[in-house]
């Protein structure tokens, strides 16, 4: 069937593995590889297979919606950067994660690890006067970083997906306001992805005391954070934590230590980049001034890895519905013709009703189908067998629950909506 809402497993580029791949250590890489979502090409370099790409795109689209909601305009910048842009800020030498390569005529290029040096000259073309401010530009793009350690699957790629938004302002007050809005938008993104995040004060603000990271508590995390016992969702990164620290938000001194994954990071850049690139605007009084900037990053592929680290059991992945590759996993059991026909029809009906459905139409033993369904982790499993058909029903099971229930076949499409 040609319908983007559904796919038959017999036709899907997906083969699950019983065993963990030998060259992976992290939970996310092991489960995503076994379930056939990703395929490793080299350390920190992965292909996204059909199921994996659907998850990644869902995460990206959540981010896209929330960035648009705070006025972000989507653009796409090159991944390949002539050296001159990076020399202007001194980062050609100082950014040690940059992949560098030679082009024709011995010309030097860097592969983009971040895009301040590229977006600032772009902004210069579209920001002329105060009337053009504020402005926010973002992209969702592949980034490259020559990471020393790439053993954490999607959590630390050498090639990975990043959403980077850059904001441009006439003054500090406007940046401060926008930064608050962006913080709220980030919380919305992560909540929609099913992740509880802590706003974490960290070093790295070139224009303010702190930058802010969004951290997800997980033993797989490489960061250590101190969670404020008073505040609902505030923490301090260990790197900056001074002796006898106070929470920058409430002034409290009680903390709980935890390992965490950094899924987002926002910075006030001030004039760090507008100065070297002379990004200026004409003020109302006719004078010129430097544009004030902020930057805001999220790693969609790292978010995907973090979701798997947190949502799994001994059988496999448990996707939150908002990012699951499909909402429903329909399993037809046995070779009975009537079972097959009913399942085929239900598959069509679900897809027509815009319910995303993965249909296991293969001839495999029930046990193998159940094990694969648990590994892949789709939120709702529907089973049709001779037994359920005898009661004009399908069996419904939520991935995170043990109980099953029988639902009349003519009720199930409406119920899944
Ligand atoms: P880390 O400290 O983990 O190396 P970073 O602080 O260097 O990350 P940023 O430059 O702040 O990362 O990048 C913005 C976001 O991009 C991060 O919050 C993270 O979600 C994502 N990200 C950064 N590096 C990687 C990577 N190697 N693989 C996957 N995602 C990454
Ligand atoms: Mg960071």
Short mmCIF file of C-alpha atoms and ligand atoms in Angstrom, two decimals, residues 213 262 265 267, ligand 2:
data_model
loop_
_atom_site.label_atom_id
_atom_site.label_comp_id
_atom_site.label_asym_id
_atom_site.label_seq_id
_atom_site.Cartn_x
_atom_site.Cartn_y
_atom_site.Cartn_z
CA UNK A 213 22.30 23.71 29.83
CA UNK A 262 23.24 17.65 28.25
CA UNK A 265 22.63 24.64 25.74
CA UNK A 267 24.22 31.25 25.55
MG1 LIG B 2 27.07 22.63 25.59
#
